[in-house]
Short mmCIF file of C-alpha atoms and ligand atoms in Angstrom, two decimals:
data_model
loop_
_atom_site.label_atom_id
_atom_site.label_comp_id
_atom_site.label_asym_id
_atom_site.label_seq_id
_atom_site.Cartn_x
_atom_site.Cartn_y
_atom_site.Cartn_z
CA PHE J 8 -10.78 -10.66 31.73
CA MET J 9 -8.27 -8.12 31.45
CA LYS J 10 -7.01 -8.95 28.30
CA ARG J 11 -10.48 -8.80 26.82
CA ARG J 12 -10.81 -5.20 28.73
CA LYS J 13 -7.57 -4.05 27.49
CA ILE J 14 -8.51 -4.76 24.02
CA TRP J 15 -11.67 -2.99 23.92
CA ASN J 16 -10.97 -0.38 26.13
CA HIS J 17 -8.42 0.67 22.93
CA PHE J 18 -10.72 -0.50 20.18
CA PRO J 19 -10.85 2.29 17.66
CA PRO J 20 -14.03 4.00 18.18
CA GLY J 21 -16.97 4.20 15.76
CA PRO J 22 -20.77 4.83 15.78
CA THR J 23 -23.14 2.90 18.09
CA PRO J 24 -24.03 -0.28 17.11
CA LEU J 25 -27.92 -1.78 17.20
CA PRO J 26 -28.64 -5.26 18.54
CA PHE J 27 -28.38 -7.74 15.72
CA PHE J 28 -27.76 -5.47 12.67
CA GLY J 29 -24.96 -3.43 14.27
CA ASN J 30 -24.04 -0.42 12.11
CA VAL J 31 -25.61 -1.82 8.86
CA LEU J 32 -28.66 0.51 8.63
CA GLN J 33 -26.64 3.60 8.87
CA MET J 34 -24.29 2.63 6.21
CA ASP J 35 -24.15 3.59 2.32
CA PHE J 36 -23.41 0.95 0.88
CA LYS J 37 -23.77 2.53 -2.57
CA ARG J 38 -21.28 5.24 -1.63
CA LEU J 39 -19.21 3.31 1.20
CA PRO J 40 -15.56 4.92 0.03
CA ILE J 41 -17.13 8.08 0.27
CA CYS J 42 -19.35 7.01 3.73
CA PHE J 43 -15.83 5.67 4.94
CA THR J 44 -13.78 8.86 4.55
CA GLN J 45 -17.05 11.01 6.00
CA MET J 46 -17.43 8.79 9.07
CA SER J 47 -13.51 9.41 9.59
CA LYS J 48 -14.30 13.12 10.53
CA ARG J 49 -16.28 12.37 12.75
CA PHE J 50 -14.54 9.39 14.32
CA GLY J 51 -10.92 9.58 13.51
CA ASN J 52 -8.63 8.30 10.65
CA VAL J 53 -8.77 4.35 12.06
CA PHE J 54 -12.75 3.56 13.39
CA SER J 55 -14.26 0.81 13.72
CA PHE J 56 -18.59 -0.09 12.94
CA GLN J 57 -19.80 -3.56 13.14
CA VAL J 58 -21.75 -5.92 10.58
CA GLY J 59 -24.22 -7.90 12.54
CA TRP J 60 -21.43 -9.15 15.65
CA THR J 61 -18.44 -8.82 13.37
CA ASN J 62 -16.46 -5.96 14.11
CA VAL J 63 -14.55 -4.23 11.27
CA VAL J 64 -11.70 -1.43 11.30
CA VAL J 65 -11.28 0.73 8.52
CA LEU J 66 -8.09 2.63 7.77
CA ASN J 67 -8.11 6.23 6.38
CA GLY J 68 -5.45 8.93 5.42
CA PHE J 69 -1.87 8.90 3.65
CA GLU J 70 -0.15 8.88 7.29
CA VAL J 71 -2.39 5.60 9.04
CA MET J 72 -1.40 4.00 5.25
CA LYS J 73 2.47 4.84 5.37
CA GLU J 74 2.60 3.32 9.48
CA MET J 75 -0.19 0.32 8.29
CA LEU J 76 1.04 -0.70 5.04
CA LEU J 77 4.87 -0.53 4.98
CA LYS J 78 5.82 -0.51 8.51
CA LYS J 79 3.33 -3.05 10.14
CA SER J 80 2.31 -4.68 6.93
CA GLU J 81 2.80 -8.50 8.03
CA ASP J 82 0.04 -7.58 10.80
CA ILE J 83 -2.64 -6.98 8.23
CA ALA J 84 -1.30 -9.48 5.89
CA ASP J 85 -3.71 -11.94 5.92
CA ARG J 86 -7.35 -12.05 4.44
CA PRO J 87 -10.92 -12.51 6.07
CA PRO J 88 -12.48 -15.99 5.73
CA ILE J 89 -15.01 -15.81 2.81
CA PRO J 90 -17.36 -18.73 3.25
CA PHE J 91 -19.19 -19.03 0.03
CA TYR J 92 -15.66 -18.82 -1.62
CA SER J 93 -14.15 -21.32 0.74
CA LYS J 94 -16.72 -23.99 -0.64
CA ILE J 95 -15.99 -23.74 -3.92
CA GLY J 96 -12.22 -23.07 -4.04
CA LEU J 97 -12.04 -19.56 -4.66
CA ASP J 98 -10.41 -19.01 -1.20
CA GLN J 99 -7.40 -20.98 -2.81
CA GLY J 100 -6.07 -18.78 -5.40
CA LEU J 101 -3.81 -15.73 -4.95
CA VAL J 102 -6.42 -13.41 -4.34
CA MET J 103 -8.41 -15.00 -1.27
CA MET J 104 -5.36 -17.15 -0.16
CA LYS J 105 -5.07 -16.77 3.91
CA TYR J 106 -1.62 -15.45 4.29
CA GLY J 107 0.54 -17.99 5.27
CA HIS J 108 3.58 -20.59 3.61
CA ALA J 109 0.87 -21.56 0.66
CA TRP J 110 0.22 -18.13 -0.13
CA ARG J 111 3.90 -17.34 -0.20
CA ASP J 112 4.84 -20.05 -2.07
CA LEU J 113 1.74 -19.46 -4.68
CA ARG J 114 2.80 -15.97 -5.14
CA ARG J 115 6.76 -16.40 -5.44
CA PHE J 116 5.99 -19.39 -8.46
CA SER J 117 3.43 -16.59 -10.04
CA ILE J 118 5.84 -13.48 -9.95
CA SER J 119 8.36 -15.72 -11.43
CA THR J 120 6.33 -17.51 -14.11
CA LEU J 121 4.93 -14.37 -15.42
CA ARG J 122 8.75 -13.42 -16.03
CA ASN J 123 9.77 -16.48 -17.65
CA PHE J 124 6.53 -15.68 -19.79
CA GLY J 125 7.92 -12.32 -20.50
CA LEU J 126 6.87 -9.90 -17.96
CA GLY J 127 9.69 -7.00 -17.41
CA LYS J 128 11.09 -8.28 -20.85
CA LYS J 129 11.20 -7.09 -24.20
CA SER J 130 9.20 -10.16 -25.45
CA LEU J 131 6.02 -9.03 -23.60
CA GLU J 132 6.57 -5.17 -24.32
CA GLU J 133 6.62 -6.21 -27.97
CA ARG J 134 3.29 -8.75 -26.99
CA VAL J 135 1.44 -5.77 -25.90
CA ILE J 136 2.73 -3.28 -28.70
CA GLU J 137 0.54 -5.66 -31.10
CA GLU J 138 -2.40 -5.91 -29.13
CA ALA J 139 -2.42 -2.11 -28.79
CA GLY J 140 -2.55 -2.47 -32.89
CA TYR J 141 -5.82 -4.76 -32.84
CA LEU J 142 -7.25 -1.96 -30.63
CA CYS J 143 -6.10 0.46 -32.72
CA SER J 144 -7.64 -1.33 -35.83
CA GLU J 145 -11.42 -1.91 -33.69
CA PHE J 146 -10.96 1.94 -33.41
CA GLU J 147 -10.38 2.57 -37.14
CA SER J 148 -12.88 0.44 -38.44
CA LYS J 149 -15.39 3.00 -36.70
CA GLU J 150 -14.72 5.89 -39.40
CA GLY J 151 -15.14 8.76 -36.83
CA GLN J 152 -18.92 7.26 -35.67
CA PRO J 153 -19.97 7.65 -32.14
CA PHE J 154 -18.96 4.10 -30.19
CA ASP J 155 -18.79 2.87 -26.59
CA ALA J 156 -14.99 1.29 -26.33
CA HIS J 157 -16.19 -1.01 -22.63
CA TYR J 158 -15.78 -3.99 -24.33
CA LEU J 159 -13.11 -3.06 -27.08
CA MET J 160 -10.63 -1.95 -23.83
CA GLN J 161 -11.53 -5.50 -21.90
CA ASN J 162 -10.73 -7.14 -25.30
CA ALA J 163 -7.82 -6.11 -24.91
CA THR J 164 -6.36 -6.31 -21.44
CA SER J 165 -7.42 -9.44 -21.18
CA ASN J 166 -5.63 -10.65 -24.16
CA VAL J 167 -2.47 -9.68 -22.89
CA ILE J 168 -3.13 -11.75 -19.58
CA ALA J 169 -4.51 -14.93 -21.68
CA SER J 170 -1.47 -14.62 -23.84
CA MET J 171 0.65 -15.52 -20.55
CA VAL J 172 -2.16 -17.75 -18.43
CA PHE J 173 -3.32 -19.38 -21.27
CA GLY J 174 -0.71 -19.50 -24.41
CA ASP J 175 -2.67 -17.89 -27.19
CA ARG J 176 -4.38 -14.53 -27.73
CA PHE J 177 -8.76 -14.54 -29.01
CA GLN J 178 -9.67 -12.75 -32.14
CA TYR J 179 -12.07 -9.90 -30.69
CA ASP J 180 -15.16 -11.44 -32.33
CA ASP J 181 -14.44 -15.49 -31.11
CA ASP J 182 -17.17 -16.55 -29.66
CA LYS J 183 -15.45 -18.01 -26.62
CA PHE J 184 -13.65 -15.29 -25.90
CA GLN J 185 -16.89 -12.71 -26.02
CA LYS J 186 -18.83 -15.60 -23.44
CA LEU J 187 -15.94 -15.22 -21.03
CA LEU J 188 -15.92 -11.46 -21.03
CA TYR J 189 -19.42 -11.48 -20.91
CA LEU J 190 -19.35 -14.14 -17.84
CA LEU J 191 -16.78 -11.84 -15.69
CA ASP J 192 -18.21 -8.77 -16.69
CA GLN J 193 -21.58 -10.39 -15.50
CA ASN J 194 -19.97 -10.95 -12.63
CA MET J 195 -18.37 -8.06 -11.26
CA LYS J 196 -22.07 -6.41 -11.75
CA LEU J 197 -23.99 -9.42 -9.99
CA GLY J 198 -21.29 -9.88 -7.00
CA LYS J 199 -21.86 -6.71 -5.59
CA GLY J 200 -25.26 -6.30 -4.25
CA LEU J 201 -26.79 -8.03 -1.49
CA LEU J 202 -27.43 -11.46 -2.34
CA PRO J 203 -23.44 -12.83 -2.40
CA GLN J 204 -23.33 -11.28 0.91
CA ILE J 205 -26.04 -13.50 2.05
CA LEU J 206 -24.49 -16.24 0.61
CA ASN J 207 -21.63 -15.43 2.70
CA VAL J 208 -23.34 -16.00 5.63
CA ALA J 209 -25.20 -19.08 4.81
CA PRO J 210 -23.48 -20.95 1.81
CA TRP J 211 -26.24 -23.82 1.87
CA LEU J 212 -28.34 -21.17 -0.26
CA ARG J 213 -25.95 -21.74 -3.23
CA HIS J 214 -28.31 -24.98 -3.42
CA VAL J 215 -31.70 -23.39 -2.83
CA PRO J 216 -33.57 -21.74 -5.40
CA GLY J 217 -34.09 -17.59 -5.48
CA PRO J 218 -33.30 -14.82 -7.44
CA HIS J 219 -29.52 -15.62 -6.03
CA GLN J 220 -29.13 -18.30 -8.26
CA LYS J 221 -28.89 -15.55 -10.87
CA TYR J 222 -24.96 -14.76 -9.61
CA VAL J 223 -24.48 -18.47 -8.31
CA LYS J 224 -25.29 -19.97 -11.84
CA CYS J 225 -22.70 -17.12 -13.23
CA LEU J 226 -19.58 -17.64 -11.13
CA TYR J 227 -20.20 -21.38 -12.15
CA ASN J 228 -20.43 -20.99 -15.94
CA TYR J 229 -16.94 -18.83 -15.37
CA LEU J 230 -15.11 -21.47 -13.39
CA SER J 231 -16.59 -24.35 -16.22
CA PHE J 232 -15.12 -22.19 -18.79
CA LEU J 233 -11.63 -22.00 -16.77
CA GLU J 234 -12.07 -25.56 -15.78
CA GLU J 235 -12.37 -26.78 -19.41
CA ILE J 236 -9.30 -24.98 -20.53
CA VAL J 237 -6.83 -26.46 -17.40
CA GLU J 238 -8.71 -29.72 -19.10
CA GLU J 239 -7.78 -28.95 -22.97
CA HIS J 240 -4.08 -27.91 -21.21
CA LYS J 241 -3.68 -31.66 -19.57
CA LYS J 242 -4.47 -33.40 -22.47
CA SER J 243 -1.78 -31.92 -24.39
CA TRP J 244 0.90 -31.08 -21.81
CA ASP J 245 4.45 -31.94 -22.93
CA PRO J 246 6.72 -31.32 -19.64
CA SER J 247 9.47 -30.96 -22.81
CA HIS J 248 7.42 -27.54 -23.67
CA GLN J 249 6.25 -25.24 -20.93
CA ARG J 250 3.50 -23.05 -23.24
CA ASP J 251 2.30 -20.78 -20.72
CA TYR J 252 1.29 -19.95 -16.76
CA ILE J 253 -1.01 -23.40 -16.51
CA ASP J 254 1.45 -25.79 -17.95
CA ALA J 255 4.20 -24.48 -15.53
CA PHE J 256 1.78 -25.07 -13.03
CA LEU J 257 1.19 -28.69 -13.90
CA GLU J 258 4.36 -29.22 -13.93
CA GLU J 259 4.80 -27.67 -10.13
CA MET J 260 1.39 -30.06 -9.32
CA GLU J 261 3.58 -33.35 -10.70
CA LYS J 262 6.50 -32.79 -9.04
CA ALA J 263 4.81 -32.30 -5.63
CA LYS J 264 2.09 -35.12 -5.72
CA ASP J 265 3.45 -37.08 -3.43
CA ASP J 266 3.56 -34.58 -0.71
CA PRO J 267 -0.02 -34.59 0.70
CA GLY J 268 0.98 -30.70 2.55
CA ASN J 269 1.87 -29.00 -0.61
CA THR J 270 0.42 -25.79 -2.37
CA PHE J 271 0.47 -26.90 -6.16
CA LYS J 272 -3.27 -28.69 -6.64
CA GLU J 273 -5.77 -28.60 -9.12
CA THR J 274 -8.21 -26.28 -6.99
CA THR J 275 -5.32 -23.86 -6.35
CA LEU J 276 -4.63 -23.96 -10.32
CA LEU J 277 -7.98 -23.02 -11.22
CA ALA J 278 -8.21 -20.55 -8.36
CA ALA J 279 -5.18 -19.12 -9.26
CA THR J 280 -5.88 -19.07 -12.99
CA CYS J 281 -9.53 -17.49 -11.88
CA ASP J 282 -7.38 -14.38 -10.18
CA LEU J 283 -4.99 -13.86 -13.02
CA PHE J 284 -7.55 -13.49 -15.82
CA GLY J 285 -10.35 -11.18 -13.30
CA ALA J 286 -7.59 -9.29 -11.47
CA GLY J 287 -5.47 -8.58 -14.70
CA THR J 288 -8.61 -8.04 -17.28
CA GLU J 289 -11.26 -5.50 -15.47
CA THR J 290 -8.69 -3.07 -13.90
CA THR J 291 -6.66 -2.36 -16.66
CA ALA J 292 -9.45 -2.13 -18.73
CA THR J 293 -11.26 0.41 -16.55
CA THR J 294 -8.66 2.65 -16.43
CA LEU J 295 -8.18 2.88 -19.43
CA ARG J 296 -12.31 3.76 -19.46
CA TRP J 297 -11.13 6.80 -17.57
CA ALA J 298 -8.42 7.72 -19.31
CA LEU J 299 -10.20 7.91 -23.10
CA LEU J 300 -13.41 9.67 -20.49
CA LEU J 301 -11.04 12.50 -19.05
CA MET J 302 -9.58 13.09 -22.57
CA LEU J 303 -12.85 13.66 -23.73
CA LEU J 304 -13.47 16.04 -20.80
CA TYR J 305 -10.40 17.75 -20.80
CA PRO J 306 -9.59 18.76 -24.33
CA ASP J 307 -6.35 21.21 -23.05
CA ILE J 308 -4.95 18.34 -21.17
CA GLN J 309 -5.59 16.19 -24.59
CA ARG J 310 -4.01 18.36 -26.53
CA GLY J 311 -0.93 18.79 -24.50
CA VAL J 312 -0.60 14.73 -24.78
CA HIS J 313 -0.71 14.98 -28.61
CA GLU J 314 1.49 17.69 -28.68
CA GLU J 315 4.27 15.74 -26.35
CA ILE J 316 3.64 12.39 -28.46
CA ASP J 317 4.33 14.49 -31.84
CA ARG J 318 7.49 15.99 -29.90
CA VAL J 319 9.20 13.08 -28.80
CA ILE J 320 7.93 9.81 -30.64
CA GLY J 321 6.18 11.41 -33.60
CA ARG J 322 3.33 9.82 -36.09
CA ASP J 323 5.10 7.02 -37.35
CA ARG J 324 6.92 5.08 -34.99
CA ARG J 325 4.95 2.92 -32.54
CA PRO J 326 5.55 3.95 -28.90
CA VAL J 327 7.72 1.75 -26.38
CA LEU J 328 8.28 1.52 -23.21
CA ASP J 329 11.40 3.45 -22.96
CA ASP J 330 9.65 6.74 -24.21
CA GLN J 331 7.97 6.52 -21.01
CA MET J 332 11.51 8.51 -19.84
CA ASN J 333 11.45 11.38 -22.09
CA MET J 334 7.69 11.86 -21.60
CA PRO J 335 6.60 13.77 -18.29
CA PHE J 336 3.73 15.14 -19.43
CA ILE J 337 2.10 11.97 -20.17
CA ASN J 338 3.76 10.07 -17.31
CA ALA J 339 1.93 12.49 -15.18
CA VAL J 340 -1.53 12.29 -17.05
CA ILE J 341 -1.65 8.55 -16.35
CA HIS J 342 -0.50 8.50 -12.76
CA GLU J 343 -3.40 11.38 -12.12
CA ILE J 344 -5.74 8.98 -14.11
CA GLN J 345 -5.17 6.20 -11.68
CA ARG J 346 -5.39 9.07 -8.72
CA TYR J 347 -8.67 10.27 -10.15
CA GLY J 348 -9.99 7.34 -11.07
CA ASP J 349 -9.27 5.63 -8.02
CA ILE J 350 -10.29 2.40 -9.24
CA ILE J 351 -10.23 0.19 -6.46
CA PRO J 352 -11.06 2.53 -3.56
CA LEU J 353 -11.39 0.26 -0.73
CA SER J 354 -8.37 -2.14 -1.93
CA LEU J 355 -9.43 -6.12 -1.02
CA PRO J 356 -10.49 -6.92 2.75
CA HIS J 357 -7.49 -7.79 5.06
CA PHE J 358 -7.71 -9.53 8.18
CA THR J 359 -5.27 -9.12 11.53
CA TYR J 360 -2.60 -11.78 11.25
CA ARG J 361 -1.51 -11.16 14.94
CA ASP J 362 -2.81 -8.61 17.65
CA THR J 363 -1.58 -5.11 16.31
CA GLU J 364 -1.34 -1.57 17.54
CA ILE J 365 -2.28 1.40 15.50
CA GLN J 366 -1.84 5.05 16.51
CA ARG J 367 -2.85 4.63 19.90
CA PHE J 368 -5.53 2.02 19.42
CA PHE J 369 -5.14 -1.60 19.82
CA ILE J 370 -6.53 -4.11 16.73
CA PRO J 371 -6.60 -8.07 18.05
CA LYS J 372 -5.75 -10.89 15.72
CA GLY J 373 -8.74 -11.99 13.35
CA ILE J 374 -10.76 -8.40 12.45
CA ILE J 375 -11.34 -7.33 9.12
CA ILE J 376 -9.85 -4.46 8.25
CA PHE J 377 -10.97 -2.13 5.27
CA ILE J 378 -8.14 -0.19 3.86
CA ASN J 379 -9.72 3.29 2.04
CA LEU J 380 -7.16 3.61 -0.66
CA SER J 381 -9.24 5.94 -1.81
CA SER J 382 -9.09 8.82 1.20
CA VAL J 383 -5.46 8.92 0.37
CA LEU J 384 -5.41 9.24 -3.42
CA LYS J 385 -7.57 11.65 -2.20
CA ASP J 386 -6.47 12.78 1.24
CA GLU J 387 -7.02 16.64 1.38
CA THR J 388 -3.84 16.75 4.08
CA TYR J 389 -1.58 15.76 1.16
CA TRP J 390 -2.72 16.77 -2.68
CA GLU J 391 -3.15 20.13 -3.97
CA LYS J 392 -6.31 19.72 -5.60
CA PRO J 393 -7.47 16.43 -4.30
CA HIS J 394 -11.05 16.16 -6.17
CA GLN J 395 -9.97 17.53 -9.56
CA PHE J 396 -8.25 15.97 -12.25
CA TYR J 397 -4.82 18.40 -12.23
CA PRO J 398 -1.75 16.39 -13.97
CA GLU J 399 0.46 18.94 -12.16
CA HIS J 400 0.13 16.90 -8.78
CA PHE J 401 3.15 15.00 -10.54
CA LEU J 402 4.82 17.93 -12.61
CA ASP J 403 7.69 19.93 -10.71
CA ALA J 404 7.57 23.68 -11.44
CA GLU J 405 10.13 22.71 -14.72
CA GLY J 406 7.91 20.16 -16.02
CA LYS J 407 9.90 17.31 -14.78
CA PHE J 408 7.65 14.16 -13.37
CA VAL J 409 8.20 13.71 -9.83
CA LYS J 410 7.39 10.57 -7.96
CA ARG J 411 4.62 11.19 -4.72
CA GLU J 412 4.13 8.40 -2.05
CA ALA J 413 0.69 8.53 -1.69
CA PHE J 414 0.16 7.24 -5.13
CA MET J 415 -0.89 4.17 -4.05
CA PRO J 416 -3.34 2.68 -6.46
CA PHE J 417 -2.00 -0.84 -5.99
CA SER J 418 -2.06 -0.64 -2.15
CA ALA J 419 1.53 -1.20 -0.70
CA GLY J 420 2.72 -3.97 1.46
CA ARG J 421 3.30 -7.64 1.75
CA ARG J 422 -0.12 -7.69 -0.40
CA VAL J 423 0.31 -5.48 -2.79
CA CYS J 424 -0.59 -5.69 -6.58
CA LEU J 425 1.06 -8.72 -7.99
CA GLY J 426 0.52 -7.17 -11.18
CA GLU J 427 1.97 -3.40 -10.81
CA GLN J 428 4.66 -4.26 -13.32
CA LEU J 429 2.22 -5.59 -15.94
CA ALA J 430 -0.53 -3.18 -15.39
CA ARG J 431 1.70 0.16 -15.74
CA MET J 432 3.39 -1.22 -18.79
CA GLU J 433 0.26 -1.85 -20.44
CA LEU J 434 -1.12 1.37 -19.62
CA PHE J 435 1.60 3.57 -20.86
CA ILE J 436 1.60 1.33 -24.12
CA PHE J 437 -2.08 1.30 -24.96
CA TYR J 438 -2.86 5.14 -23.83
CA THR J 439 -0.10 6.10 -25.85
CA THR J 440 -0.85 3.97 -28.71
CA LEU J 441 -4.38 5.07 -28.94
CA MET J 442 -3.46 9.11 -28.32
CA GLN J 443 -0.38 9.00 -30.97
CA ARG J 444 -3.65 7.22 -33.64
CA PHE J 445 -6.36 9.16 -32.58
CA SER J 446 -8.35 12.49 -31.24
CA PHE J 447 -10.92 11.95 -29.06
CA HIS J 448 -14.46 13.85 -29.22
CA ILE J 449 -17.52 13.69 -27.84
CA PRO J 450 -20.31 12.73 -30.55
CA GLU J 451 -22.28 15.57 -31.87
CA ASN J 452 -25.40 16.28 -30.18
CA GLN J 453 -24.46 14.36 -27.29
CA PRO J 454 -24.35 15.74 -23.88
CA ARG J 455 -21.49 16.01 -21.65
CA PRO J 456 -20.59 12.49 -20.37
CA ARG J 457 -20.73 12.00 -16.68
CA GLU J 458 -17.89 12.44 -14.36
CA ASP J 459 -18.98 11.14 -11.16
CA PRO J 460 -18.09 7.16 -10.77
CA VAL J 461 -20.14 3.94 -10.63
CA PHE J 462 -19.57 2.09 -7.18
CA THR J 463 -19.61 -1.34 -7.66
CA PHE J 464 -16.43 -3.16 -6.33
CA THR J 465 -14.64 -0.69 -8.26
CA PHE J 466 -15.15 3.14 -8.99
CA SER J 467 -16.27 2.88 -12.97
CA PRO J 468 -17.37 5.37 -15.19
CA HIS J 469 -21.10 5.70 -16.40
CA ARG J 470 -20.96 4.05 -19.88
CA TYR J 471 -20.00 7.19 -22.33
CA GLN J 472 -19.97 6.85 -26.19
CA ILE J 473 -16.82 8.29 -27.97
CA CYS J 474 -16.00 9.60 -31.37
CA ALA J 475 -12.27 8.75 -32.58
CA ARG J 476 -10.98 10.88 -35.59
CA LEU J 477 -7.82 9.69 -37.23
CA ARG J 478 -5.02 12.06 -36.53
C1 LIG H 511 -4.50 -7.17 -6.00
C2 LIG H 511 -4.83 -2.74 -7.74
C3 LIG H 511 -3.82 -4.79 -12.04
C4 LIG H 511 -3.16 -9.17 -9.98
C5 LIG H 511 -4.40 -5.84 -6.09
C6 LIG H 511 -4.92 -4.94 -5.05
C7 LIG H 511 -4.89 -3.61 -5.43
C8 LIG H 511 -4.77 -3.69 -6.88
C9 LIG H 511 -5.50 -2.55 -4.71
C10 LIG H 511 -5.15 -5.56 -3.35
C11 LIG H 511 -3.86 -5.31 -2.86
C12 LIG H 511 -4.15 -5.37 -1.25
O1 LIG H 511 -4.94 -6.38 -0.70
O2 LIG H 511 -3.77 -4.39 -0.82
C13 LIG H 511 -4.68 -2.99 -9.27
C14 LIG H 511 -4.82 -1.98 -10.50
C15 LIG H 511 -4.49 -2.45 -11.69
C16 LIG H 511 -4.11 -3.98 -11.10
C17 LIG H 511 -5.03 -0.76 -9.89
C18 LIG H 511 -4.43 -2.00 -12.94
C19 LIG H 511 -4.47 -0.72 -13.13
C20 LIG H 511 -3.83 -5.89 -12.19
C21 LIG H 511 -3.40 -7.08 -12.86
C22 LIG H 511 -3.13 -8.32 -12.35
C23 LIG H 511 -3.18 -8.24 -11.08
C24 LIG H 511 -2.60 -6.80 -14.72
C25 LIG H 511 -2.35 -9.35 -12.81
C26 LIG H 511 -1.46 -10.05 -13.22
C27 LIG H 511 -3.24 -8.94 -8.64
C28 LIG H 511 -3.60 -10.13 -7.64
C29 LIG H 511 -3.66 -9.23 -6.68
C30 LIG H 511 -4.21 -7.99 -6.53
C31 LIG H 511 -3.21 -11.41 -8.23
C32 LIG H 511 -3.80 -10.19 -5.17
C33 LIG H 511 -2.44 -10.04 -4.47
C34 LIG H 511 -2.59 -10.80 -2.77
O3 LIG H 511 -3.57 -11.15 -2.71
O4 LIG H 511 -1.52 -11.31 -2.51
N1 LIG H 511 -4.53 -5.20 -7.23
N2 LIG H 511 -4.37 -4.36 -10.01
N3 LIG H 511 -3.65 -6.85 -10.90
N4 LIG H 511 -3.49 -7.99 -7.55
FE1 LIG H 511 -3.88 -5.78 -8.94
#
């Protein structure tokens, strides 16, 4: 009794809940990150709300995140149970697996395997440079006419992860590849609404006909597509010649096959493949879509980027990662694209792994935690112009690049993005190569594209058309 009293007396404050509904009727789910930031002004940087009878805590602002993500990271390193995902094995991958030894084994294995397949080495850099070349050819083939680069960005980024995980890239017009990317896109779209939430409360509904079947079928199709790739790998597997992440995983499965408690099972392989492909494609592609949109909207900044490229790299040699050190302006622009684009505004859901305290509040083990990254990337007490696109946030008075502590688009702590290094490399090479070859314009007689984001689980730009002229 005393413990319960301690918990609820010191639990973070929040709006008064209604019986059965909790606070869901008071929340604006279409603009959740903005709604959270507004609530934090009323209830403070650590506040709570209820979904039905379930308590959720939201963390906001740089100071709170520094304390929680950096100093007490393990306390919130768990993930909440997602019953629908558990039924189909998706809680066994890198992203949603419970914190513990199995997650640690899988994360360690994945990082070292991606390194073996080139991460942090010249070989992968060359692969990305080659892919940037294919992307430029596609842009060039539009001959300055208006087009939507949405899928091309996805083609390019998913090919980088595909070459490490599946061992090969795809041609942009390959039917199989187009189908995979279409399913990925649909999953993102359909997964945002109320239906997936209902499936979580009642996972058995996946067997019942209804409008939610569109989402269920799309997810099943996506998984069976990846299953096919895993099956093909099993048939052609040769332990003496490791081709990719899947092969390396099959070898771990073979080594651990007699240990019933081992991490390396087929369900984990499928979920991890699904996670790497999903997390590795959409995030980087969305950031590149913001990058081109912002170049359309801010021609002066585009001009500054062109000037730096001409001065440091010239027009003939292809950009390489080492150039970044000598290009403070581009480096600042890319950081600002990530800050302003704020593409994963609420990170992924966390779950308290043990009882913890933050500021003067007590949060018991087993509570869902939302990390409002948006409130850090746009923290009004930290950034000079939090709601404007302003690359000077990352430049000092002499034009040198400066790191900023509140730059956390990849989150931080135990669950920090596993692909940060890969994403940063891709962003620099794809962006700089495109900017070297083209100048970007709003198509004639078309209105200025919208600058506000669409919120699904990500903040992405509204669809827009672009004209790419060879420089
Ligand atoms: C997790 C951001 C690219 C793989 C995350 C998280 C964020 C994030 C915010 C959640 C961290 C947390 O739970 O606190 C981004 C951004 C990217 C990007 C902004 C690109 C601009 C990538 C790429 C990969 C990747 C290219 C592929 C290798 C993952 C994985 C996790 C993750 C596997 C789950 C980590 C875990 O739970 O242990 N990412 N990411 N991400 N990301 Fe990324």
